Structures are given as structure tokens and as C-alpha cells.
CSV table of C-alpha atoms in Angstrom, one decimal:
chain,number,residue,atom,x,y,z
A,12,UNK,CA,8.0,-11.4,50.8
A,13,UNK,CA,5.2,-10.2,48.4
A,14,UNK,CA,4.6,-9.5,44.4
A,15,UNK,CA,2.9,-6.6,43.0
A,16,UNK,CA,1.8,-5.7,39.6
A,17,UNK,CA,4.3,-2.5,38.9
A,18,UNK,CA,3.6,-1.3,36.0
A,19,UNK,CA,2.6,-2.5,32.4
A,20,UNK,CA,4.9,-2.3,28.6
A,21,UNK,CA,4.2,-0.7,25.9
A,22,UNK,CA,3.1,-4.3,24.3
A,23,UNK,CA,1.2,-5.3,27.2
A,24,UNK,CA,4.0,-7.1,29.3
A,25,UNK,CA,3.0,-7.5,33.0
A,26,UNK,CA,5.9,-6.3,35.0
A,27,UNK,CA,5.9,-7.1,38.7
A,28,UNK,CA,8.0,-6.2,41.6
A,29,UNK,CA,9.2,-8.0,44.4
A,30,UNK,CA,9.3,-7.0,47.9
A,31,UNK,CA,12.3,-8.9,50.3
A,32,UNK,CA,12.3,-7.8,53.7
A,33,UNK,CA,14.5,-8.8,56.4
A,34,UNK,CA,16.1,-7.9,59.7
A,35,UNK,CA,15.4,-4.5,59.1
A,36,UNK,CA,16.4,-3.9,55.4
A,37,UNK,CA,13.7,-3.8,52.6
A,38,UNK,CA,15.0,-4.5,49.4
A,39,UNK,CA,12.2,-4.3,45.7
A,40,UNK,CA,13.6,-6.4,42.7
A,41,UNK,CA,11.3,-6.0,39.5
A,42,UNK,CA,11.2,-8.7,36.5
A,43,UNK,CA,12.3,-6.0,34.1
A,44,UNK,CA,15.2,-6.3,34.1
A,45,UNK,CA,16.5,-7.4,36.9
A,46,UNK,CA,16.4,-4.1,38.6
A,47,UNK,CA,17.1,-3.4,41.9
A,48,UNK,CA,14.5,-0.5,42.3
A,49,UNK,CA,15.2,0.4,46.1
A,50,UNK,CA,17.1,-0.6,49.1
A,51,UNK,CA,16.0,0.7,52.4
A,52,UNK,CA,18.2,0.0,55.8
A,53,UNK,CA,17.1,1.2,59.3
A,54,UNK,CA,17.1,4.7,59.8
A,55,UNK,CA,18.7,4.4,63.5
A,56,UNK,CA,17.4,4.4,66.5
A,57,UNK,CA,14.2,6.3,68.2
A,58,UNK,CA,11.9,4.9,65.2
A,59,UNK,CA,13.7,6.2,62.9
A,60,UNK,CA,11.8,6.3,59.2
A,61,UNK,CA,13.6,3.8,56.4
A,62,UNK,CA,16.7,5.5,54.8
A,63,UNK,CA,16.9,4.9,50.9
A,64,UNK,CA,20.1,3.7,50.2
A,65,UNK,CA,19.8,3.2,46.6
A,66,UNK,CA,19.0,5.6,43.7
A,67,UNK,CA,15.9,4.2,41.2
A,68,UNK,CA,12.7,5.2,39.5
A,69,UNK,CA,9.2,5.3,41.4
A,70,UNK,CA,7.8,3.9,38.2
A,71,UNK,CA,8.4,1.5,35.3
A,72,UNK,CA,8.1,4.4,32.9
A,73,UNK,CA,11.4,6.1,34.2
A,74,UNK,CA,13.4,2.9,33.4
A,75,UNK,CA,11.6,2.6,30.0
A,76,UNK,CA,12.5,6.5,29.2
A,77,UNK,CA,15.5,6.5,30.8
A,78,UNK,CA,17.3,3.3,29.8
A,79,UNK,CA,21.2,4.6,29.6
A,80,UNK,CA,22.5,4.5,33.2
A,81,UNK,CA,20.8,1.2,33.7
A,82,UNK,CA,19.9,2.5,37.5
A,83,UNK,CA,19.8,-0.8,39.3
A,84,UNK,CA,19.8,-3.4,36.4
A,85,UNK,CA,20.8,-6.7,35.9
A,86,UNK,CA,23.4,-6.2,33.0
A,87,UNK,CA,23.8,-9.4,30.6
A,88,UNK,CA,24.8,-11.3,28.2
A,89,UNK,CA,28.3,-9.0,28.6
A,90,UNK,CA,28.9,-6.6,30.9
A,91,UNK,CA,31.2,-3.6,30.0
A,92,UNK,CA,32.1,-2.8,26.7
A,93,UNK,CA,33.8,-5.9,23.8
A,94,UNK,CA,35.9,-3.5,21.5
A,95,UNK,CA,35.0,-3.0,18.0
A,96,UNK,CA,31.5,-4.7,19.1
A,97,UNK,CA,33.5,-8.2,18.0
A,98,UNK,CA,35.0,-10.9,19.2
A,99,UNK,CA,36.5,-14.4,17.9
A,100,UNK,CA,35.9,-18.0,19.6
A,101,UNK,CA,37.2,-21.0,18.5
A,102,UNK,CA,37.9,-19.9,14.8
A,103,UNK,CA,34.5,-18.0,14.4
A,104,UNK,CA,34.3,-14.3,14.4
A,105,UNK,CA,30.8,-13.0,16.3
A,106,UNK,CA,29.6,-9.5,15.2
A,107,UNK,CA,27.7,-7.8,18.4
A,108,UNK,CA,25.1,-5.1,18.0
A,109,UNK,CA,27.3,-1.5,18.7
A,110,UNK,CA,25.8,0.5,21.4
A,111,UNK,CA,28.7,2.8,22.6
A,112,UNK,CA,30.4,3.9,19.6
A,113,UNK,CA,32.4,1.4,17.5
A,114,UNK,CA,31.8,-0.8,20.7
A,115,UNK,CA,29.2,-2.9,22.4
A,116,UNK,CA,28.0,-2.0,26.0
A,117,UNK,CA,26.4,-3.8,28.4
A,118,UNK,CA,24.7,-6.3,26.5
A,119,UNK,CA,23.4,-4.5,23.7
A,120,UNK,CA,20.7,-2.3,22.3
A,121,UNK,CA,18.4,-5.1,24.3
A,122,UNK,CA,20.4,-6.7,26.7
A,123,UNK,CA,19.1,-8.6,29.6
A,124,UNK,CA,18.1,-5.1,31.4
A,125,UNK,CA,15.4,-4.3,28.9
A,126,UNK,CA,13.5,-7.7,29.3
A,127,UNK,CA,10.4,-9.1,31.6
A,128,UNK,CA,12.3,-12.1,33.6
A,129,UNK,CA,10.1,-15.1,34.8
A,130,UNK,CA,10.1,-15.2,38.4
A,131,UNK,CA,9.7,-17.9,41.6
A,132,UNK,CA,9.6,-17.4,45.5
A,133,UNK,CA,12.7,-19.4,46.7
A,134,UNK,CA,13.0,-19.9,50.2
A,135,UNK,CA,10.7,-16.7,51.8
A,136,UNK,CA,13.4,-14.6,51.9
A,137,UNK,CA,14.2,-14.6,47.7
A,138,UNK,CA,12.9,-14.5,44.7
A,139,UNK,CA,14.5,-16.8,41.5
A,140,UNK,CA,14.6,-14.8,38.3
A,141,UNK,CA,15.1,-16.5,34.7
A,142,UNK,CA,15.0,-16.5,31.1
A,143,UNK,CA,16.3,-17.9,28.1
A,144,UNK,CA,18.7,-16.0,26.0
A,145,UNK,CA,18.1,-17.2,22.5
A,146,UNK,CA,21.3,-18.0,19.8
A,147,UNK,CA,22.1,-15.2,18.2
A,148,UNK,CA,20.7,-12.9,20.7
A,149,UNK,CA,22.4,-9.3,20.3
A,150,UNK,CA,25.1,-11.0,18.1
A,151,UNK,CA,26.1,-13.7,20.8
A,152,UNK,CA,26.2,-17.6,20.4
A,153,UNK,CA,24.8,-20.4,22.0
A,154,UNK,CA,21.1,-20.6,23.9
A,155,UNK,CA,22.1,-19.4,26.9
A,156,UNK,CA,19.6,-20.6,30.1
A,157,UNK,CA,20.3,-18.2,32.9
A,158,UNK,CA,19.2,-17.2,36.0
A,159,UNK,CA,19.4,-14.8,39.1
A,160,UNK,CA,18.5,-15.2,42.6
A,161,UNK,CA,18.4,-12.7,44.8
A,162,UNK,CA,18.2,-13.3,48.6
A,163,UNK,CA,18.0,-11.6,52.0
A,164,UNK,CA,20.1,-13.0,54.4
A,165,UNK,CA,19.9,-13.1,58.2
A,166,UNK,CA,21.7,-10.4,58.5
A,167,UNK,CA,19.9,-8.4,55.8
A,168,UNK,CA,23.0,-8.8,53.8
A,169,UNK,CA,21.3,-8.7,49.8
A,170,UNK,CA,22.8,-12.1,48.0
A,171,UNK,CA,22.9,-12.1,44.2
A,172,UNK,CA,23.7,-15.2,43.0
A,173,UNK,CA,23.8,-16.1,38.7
A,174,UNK,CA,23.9,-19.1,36.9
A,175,UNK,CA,24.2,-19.8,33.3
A,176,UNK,CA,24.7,-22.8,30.7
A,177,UNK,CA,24.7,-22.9,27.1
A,178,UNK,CA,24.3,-25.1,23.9
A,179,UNK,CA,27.5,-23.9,22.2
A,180,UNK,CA,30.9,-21.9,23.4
A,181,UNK,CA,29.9,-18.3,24.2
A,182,UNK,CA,31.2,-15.5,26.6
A,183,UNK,CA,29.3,-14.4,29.7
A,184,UNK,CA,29.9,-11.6,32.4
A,185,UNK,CA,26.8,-10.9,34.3
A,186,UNK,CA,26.5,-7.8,37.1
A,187,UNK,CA,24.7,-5.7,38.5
A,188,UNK,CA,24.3,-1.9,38.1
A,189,UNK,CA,23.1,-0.4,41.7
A,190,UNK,CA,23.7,3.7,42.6
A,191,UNK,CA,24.3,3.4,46.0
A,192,UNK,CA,24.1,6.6,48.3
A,193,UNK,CA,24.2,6.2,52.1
A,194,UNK,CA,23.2,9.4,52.5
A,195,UNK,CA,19.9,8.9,51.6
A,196,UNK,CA,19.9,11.9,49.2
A,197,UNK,CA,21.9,14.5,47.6
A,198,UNK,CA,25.4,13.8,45.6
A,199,UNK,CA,27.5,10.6,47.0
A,200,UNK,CA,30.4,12.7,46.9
A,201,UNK,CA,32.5,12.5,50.2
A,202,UNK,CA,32.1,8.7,50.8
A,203,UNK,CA,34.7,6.8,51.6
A,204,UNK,CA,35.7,4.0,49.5
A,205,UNK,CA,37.9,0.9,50.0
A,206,UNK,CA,38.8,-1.5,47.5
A,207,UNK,CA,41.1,-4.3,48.1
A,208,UNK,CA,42.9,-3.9,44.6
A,209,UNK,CA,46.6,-2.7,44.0
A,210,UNK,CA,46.2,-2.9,39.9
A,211,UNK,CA,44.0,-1.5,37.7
A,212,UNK,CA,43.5,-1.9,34.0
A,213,UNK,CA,43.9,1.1,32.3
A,214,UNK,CA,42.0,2.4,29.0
A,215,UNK,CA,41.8,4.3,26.4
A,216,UNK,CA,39.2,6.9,25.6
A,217,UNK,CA,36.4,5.0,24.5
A,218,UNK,CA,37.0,2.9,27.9
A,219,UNK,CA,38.9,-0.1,26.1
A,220,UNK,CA,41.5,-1.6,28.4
A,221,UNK,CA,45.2,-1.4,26.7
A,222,UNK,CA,46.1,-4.7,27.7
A,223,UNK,CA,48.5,-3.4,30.5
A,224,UNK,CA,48.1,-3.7,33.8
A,225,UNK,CA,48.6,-0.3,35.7
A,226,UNK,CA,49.8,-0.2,39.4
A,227,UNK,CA,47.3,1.9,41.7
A,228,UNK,CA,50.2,3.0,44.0
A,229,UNK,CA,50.9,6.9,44.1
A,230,UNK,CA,47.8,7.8,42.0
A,231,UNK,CA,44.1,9.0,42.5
A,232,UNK,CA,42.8,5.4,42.1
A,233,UNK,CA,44.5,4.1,45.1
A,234,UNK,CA,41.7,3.0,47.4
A,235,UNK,CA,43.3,0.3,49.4
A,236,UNK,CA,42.9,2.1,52.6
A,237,UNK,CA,39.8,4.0,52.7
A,238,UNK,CA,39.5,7.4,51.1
A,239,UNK,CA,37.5,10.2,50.0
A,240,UNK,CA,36.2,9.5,46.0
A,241,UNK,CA,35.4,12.2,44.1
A,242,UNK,CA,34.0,12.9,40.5
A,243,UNK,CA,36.1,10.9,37.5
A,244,UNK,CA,35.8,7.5,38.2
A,245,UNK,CA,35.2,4.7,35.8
A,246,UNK,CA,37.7,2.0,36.2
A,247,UNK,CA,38.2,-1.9,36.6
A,248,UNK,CA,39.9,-2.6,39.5
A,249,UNK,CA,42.2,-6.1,39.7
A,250,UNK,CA,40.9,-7.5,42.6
A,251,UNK,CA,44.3,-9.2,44.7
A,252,UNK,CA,42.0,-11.9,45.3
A,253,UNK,CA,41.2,-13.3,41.6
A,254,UNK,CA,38.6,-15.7,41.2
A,255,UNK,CA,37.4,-17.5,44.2
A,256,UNK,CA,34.7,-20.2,44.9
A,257,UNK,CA,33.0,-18.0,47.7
A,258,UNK,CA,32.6,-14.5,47.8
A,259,UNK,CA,35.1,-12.8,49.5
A,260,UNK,CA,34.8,-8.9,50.7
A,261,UNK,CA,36.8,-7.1,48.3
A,262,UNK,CA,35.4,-3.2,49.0
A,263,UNK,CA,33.4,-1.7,51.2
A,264,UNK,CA,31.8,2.4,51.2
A,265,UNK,CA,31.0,4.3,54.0
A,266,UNK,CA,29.0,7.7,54.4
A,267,UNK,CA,31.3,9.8,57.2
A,268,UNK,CA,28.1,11.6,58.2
A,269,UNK,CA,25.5,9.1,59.1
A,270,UNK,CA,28.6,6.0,59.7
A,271,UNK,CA,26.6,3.9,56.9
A,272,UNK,CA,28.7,1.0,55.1
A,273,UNK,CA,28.2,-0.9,52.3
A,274,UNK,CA,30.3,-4.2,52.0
A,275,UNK,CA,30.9,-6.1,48.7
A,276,UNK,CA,31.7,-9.8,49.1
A,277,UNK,CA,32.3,-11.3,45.7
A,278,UNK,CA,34.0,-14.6,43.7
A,279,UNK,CA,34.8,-12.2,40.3
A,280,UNK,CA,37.8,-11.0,40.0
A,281,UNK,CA,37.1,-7.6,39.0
A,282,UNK,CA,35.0,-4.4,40.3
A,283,UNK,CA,34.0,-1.4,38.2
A,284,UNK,CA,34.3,1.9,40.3
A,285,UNK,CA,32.1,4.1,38.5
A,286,UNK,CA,30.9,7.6,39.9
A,287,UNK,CA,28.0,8.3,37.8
A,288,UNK,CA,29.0,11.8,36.3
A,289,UNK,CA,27.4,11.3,33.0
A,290,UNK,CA,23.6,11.6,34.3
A,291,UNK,CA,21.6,13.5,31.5
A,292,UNK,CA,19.9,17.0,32.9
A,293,UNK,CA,16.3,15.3,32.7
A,294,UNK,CA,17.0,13.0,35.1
A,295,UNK,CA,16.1,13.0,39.1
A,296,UNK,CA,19.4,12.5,40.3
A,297,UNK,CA,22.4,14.8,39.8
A,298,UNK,CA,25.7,13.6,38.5
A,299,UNK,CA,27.3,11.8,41.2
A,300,UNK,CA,24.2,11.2,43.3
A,301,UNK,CA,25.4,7.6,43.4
A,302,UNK,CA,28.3,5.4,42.9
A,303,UNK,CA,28.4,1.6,41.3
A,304,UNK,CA,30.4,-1.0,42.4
A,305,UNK,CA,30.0,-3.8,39.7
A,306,UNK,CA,31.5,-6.6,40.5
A,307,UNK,CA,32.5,-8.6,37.2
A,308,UNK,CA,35.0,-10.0,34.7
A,309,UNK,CA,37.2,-7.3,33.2
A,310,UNK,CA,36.2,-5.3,30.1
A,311,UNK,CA,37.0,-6.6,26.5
A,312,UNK,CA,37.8,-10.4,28.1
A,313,UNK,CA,36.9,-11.9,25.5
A,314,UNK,CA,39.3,-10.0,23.1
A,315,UNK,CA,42.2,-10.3,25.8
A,316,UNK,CA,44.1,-13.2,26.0
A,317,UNK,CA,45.9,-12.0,29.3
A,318,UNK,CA,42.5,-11.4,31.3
A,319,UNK,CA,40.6,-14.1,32.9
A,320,UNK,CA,38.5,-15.8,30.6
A,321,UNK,CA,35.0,-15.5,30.1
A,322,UNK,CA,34.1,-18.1,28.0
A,323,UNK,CA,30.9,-21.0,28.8
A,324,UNK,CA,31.0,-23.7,27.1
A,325,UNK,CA,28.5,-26.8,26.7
A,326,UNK,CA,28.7,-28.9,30.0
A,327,UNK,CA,29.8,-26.0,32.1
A,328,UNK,CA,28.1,-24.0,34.7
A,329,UNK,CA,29.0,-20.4,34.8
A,330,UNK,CA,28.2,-19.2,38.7
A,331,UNK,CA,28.9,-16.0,40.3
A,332,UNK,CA,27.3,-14.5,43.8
A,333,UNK,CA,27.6,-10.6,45.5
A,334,UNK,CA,26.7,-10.1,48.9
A,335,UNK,CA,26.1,-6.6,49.7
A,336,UNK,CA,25.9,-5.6,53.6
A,337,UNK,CA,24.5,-3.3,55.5
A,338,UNK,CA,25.9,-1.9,58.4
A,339,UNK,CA,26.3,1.4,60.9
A,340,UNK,CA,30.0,2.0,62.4
């Protein structure tokens, strides 16, 4: 494991990357943000050359000009969108900064993607990544202290794991925003996806849920036997396994031509399936060059009283871990 300076802000913020490497997979984590920058497995046999498995920016001035699809990022204070950038908590109504229409996304115009993290070496294969959220940050309460560790496992599995705790009742929903493409290149089109889910929640056109719960049986977002995805996607899936203490694999994505697969083990009870077919013209990748699988709470918790809850209050401990593996069938 190593640190190098990667590039520098605008106000003269360092901003260093981190270099985890382990039985065969090379995984770079910067402080901005959070962000995943690349993911390299084994590229088979004979001496094979890395495969990228993950789509980012070669340097930190793509992230800073191209902020939007958060390529890699470590989304926070709220991931997904809080309707009518609002919510209400214990009598008090909170006014969010509105970043996607009438709603807020991902955090806010500066959510925890667009700031320098302080980071540790953990064990030699991790690095610890914190910051304080200040009160009032982006429109939510309480001081929130939080922290991501991200870890290579023996396997070369990539371990997130998130903590948080706060001075006074707040929501929290922390993921992360990775393009994965086991192709190496070109569109992710043609993978396979499986995603042990049989409910979705369905939502409007601004992508606020309706409330409902919508059976995936019969339709295009059935995925609980592997199958094909194609462009359209961006949907929370209700995992069948809720909440659990440990992660358990919910989904897994596989590249029929080279056999790659991608596992997601998680302990949130929802995953975002989105395809990625809003990419702007100026950017690198097509649309649909990768596909996120963000594991999380479900969109507009905090305004829905039916979805699990997402609020931290003073005492608590809000934890969370995704395991992502690597594997060739």
C-alpha cells in the first residue's frame, strides 16, 4: 500500500491517492471524495496485462470538471434524491440545498464527493478515510463525524465499511457510486445481472418513489435469475434480505465474454441499478460504458414513513459495509 500526491485544488488543497493491492487486484482510492479512481483484476493467465474494471478519470481535473456522474465517489450526507429538497424530524422541518430540480441529490451542490477526506493506513491492506460534516451542512442537522474504510481482503474482495455519529437527530445514507465494466472497455451493455430482489420501488419522473411497492415479476426489472441488462435502468431494488448485521451477497454481474463477475455483499437493504445513459458528449466514456450498483437505503427515506428509516440520532452508531468480489467463472 502506498500514497501519492494526485493532483492539487483550485485553493491549494493536496489531494492524494491511495494504492491497495492484493492477491492480484489493484484498487486507487483518492481523499477527494472518496473516489474509487480504478480497480484492476488479473488479466488471466500467460501474464496477462491488468484489466480495468472500473471507469474513472486519469486526473483530478476530470472529477473537478466533470462532477455530475460522481464516477467512483463516495456519496454523503444522503444518497439519492429527498423530494422537494425537505424533510421533517422530530417537529422541525430541514430545507436542503436543491440540486436535481425541485429535489436534492446526492448530498448536495457539495456533498461529501466534492471534499479532501483526512486519511490513515489501517492494517496494510486499507486506508481509513474521515471528516467532519459540520451542522447545517448542505441544509442537514447535527455534526455528523463519519468515516470510510476501505480494505482489500485476502481474496482481493474491496471492503467498504462507514461509520457515522452525530450531536443531534439527522438522516444518513452513505454509498458508493462505482461504473463497473468487466469488459475492460467499450459499453457494459450485454452483462449479465443478478439481483436478489423480487420488489422494487417505483417512481415518478423526477425519480421520487410513489410510496408503493411494485412487484418485479413479469417485467423488464426482473433480475432474480441472471439476465442480459440493457439501457433504461435507474431503479431501487428491495433487497428480500432487509437490513442485516453482516453483509450478505445480494447481486452479482458478469461479462459473458471474458467470464468476469462482480459480487455485492451488503447489510443495506436496498441497491440502485443504474445503467449510466445520461453521460454528457464531452465525456470519455459513452452512455452505458458502466453500470452502478449502489448499495443503500431507499430514495426519499426520510419523507417515507413505510421505508426503512434513516435516521442517527445522538448515542447511536450508523454502520454499513459492501464487499465487492472479484472473480473469473
Amino acid at each position: 500500500m502506498r500514497s501519492e500526491l494526485f493532483g492539487t485544488l483550485p485553493d491549494g488543497t493536496p489531494v492524494h491517492r491511495w494504492t491497495l493491492e492484493r492477491s492480484g487486484v489493484r484498487v486507487r482510492v483518492l481523499t477527494y471524495g472518496g473516489i474509487v479512481q480504478s480497480a484492476e483484476v488479473p488479466g488471466g493467465s500467460g501474464g496477462a496485462a491488468p484489466v480495468p474494471v472500473a471507469l474513472g478519470f486519469g486526473d483530478l481535473e476530470g472529477y473537478l470538471a466533470h462532477p455530475g456522474p460522481y464516477f467512483g465517489a463516495l456519496v454523503g450526507r444522503y444518497a439519492n434524491r429527498v423530494a422537494g429538497g425537505s424533510f421533517t424530524l422530530e417537529g422541525r422541518t430541514f430545507r436542503l440545498a436543491r440540486n436535481n430540480g425541485p429535489n436534492a441529490l446526492h448530498g448536495g451542490e457539495c456533498g461529501f464527493d466534492k471534499h479532501v477526506w483526512d486519511a490513515e493506513p489501517t492494517d496494510g491492506h486499507g486506508v481509513r478515510l474521515s471528516r467532519v460534516s459540520p451542522d447545517g451542512e448542505e441544509g442537514y442537522p447535527g455534526r455528523l463525524a463519519v468515516s470510510a474504510t476501505y480494505t482489500l481482503d485476502e481474496a482481493g474482495a474491496l471492503r467498504i465499511a462507514y461509520e457515522a455519529t452525530t450531536d443531534a437527530p439527522t438522516v444518513v445514507n452513505l454509498t458508493n457510486h462505482t461504473y463497473w465494466n468487466l469488459a475492460g472497455g467499450g459499453d457494459a451493455l450485454g452483462h449479465e445481472v443478478r439481483i436478489a430482489a423480487s420488489r422494487i420501488t417505483p417512481t415518478d419522473a423526477d425519480g421520487i418513489p410513489t410510496g408503493a411497492y411494485e412487484d418485479v415479476a413479469g417485467t423488464r426489472y426482473d433480475f432474480r435469475e441472471a439476465a442480459g441488462v440493457g439501457p433504461g435502468y435507474d431503479h431501487n431494488y428491495v433487497l428480500d434480505k432487509g437490513v442485516t448485521a453482516a453483509p450478505v451477497e445480494v447481486a452479482a454481474l458478469r461479462d459473458p465474454g471474458s467470464g468476469r463477475v462482480l459480487t455485492v455483499s451488503t447489510t443495506e437493504p436496498g441497491l440502485q441499478l443504474y445503467t449510466g445513459d445520461h453521460f454528457a458528449p464531452d465525456l470519455p466514456f459513452a452512455p452505458c460504458a458502466g453500470i452502478a450498483l449502489e448499495t443503500q437505503h431507499f430514495t426519499d427515506s426520510p419523507n417515507r414513513a413505510g421505508f426503512p428509516s434513516t435516521v442517527l440520532r445522538p448515542g447511536e452508531v450508523f454502520a454499513s459495509e459492501t464487499v465487492y468480489g472479484f472473480s473469473v467463472t
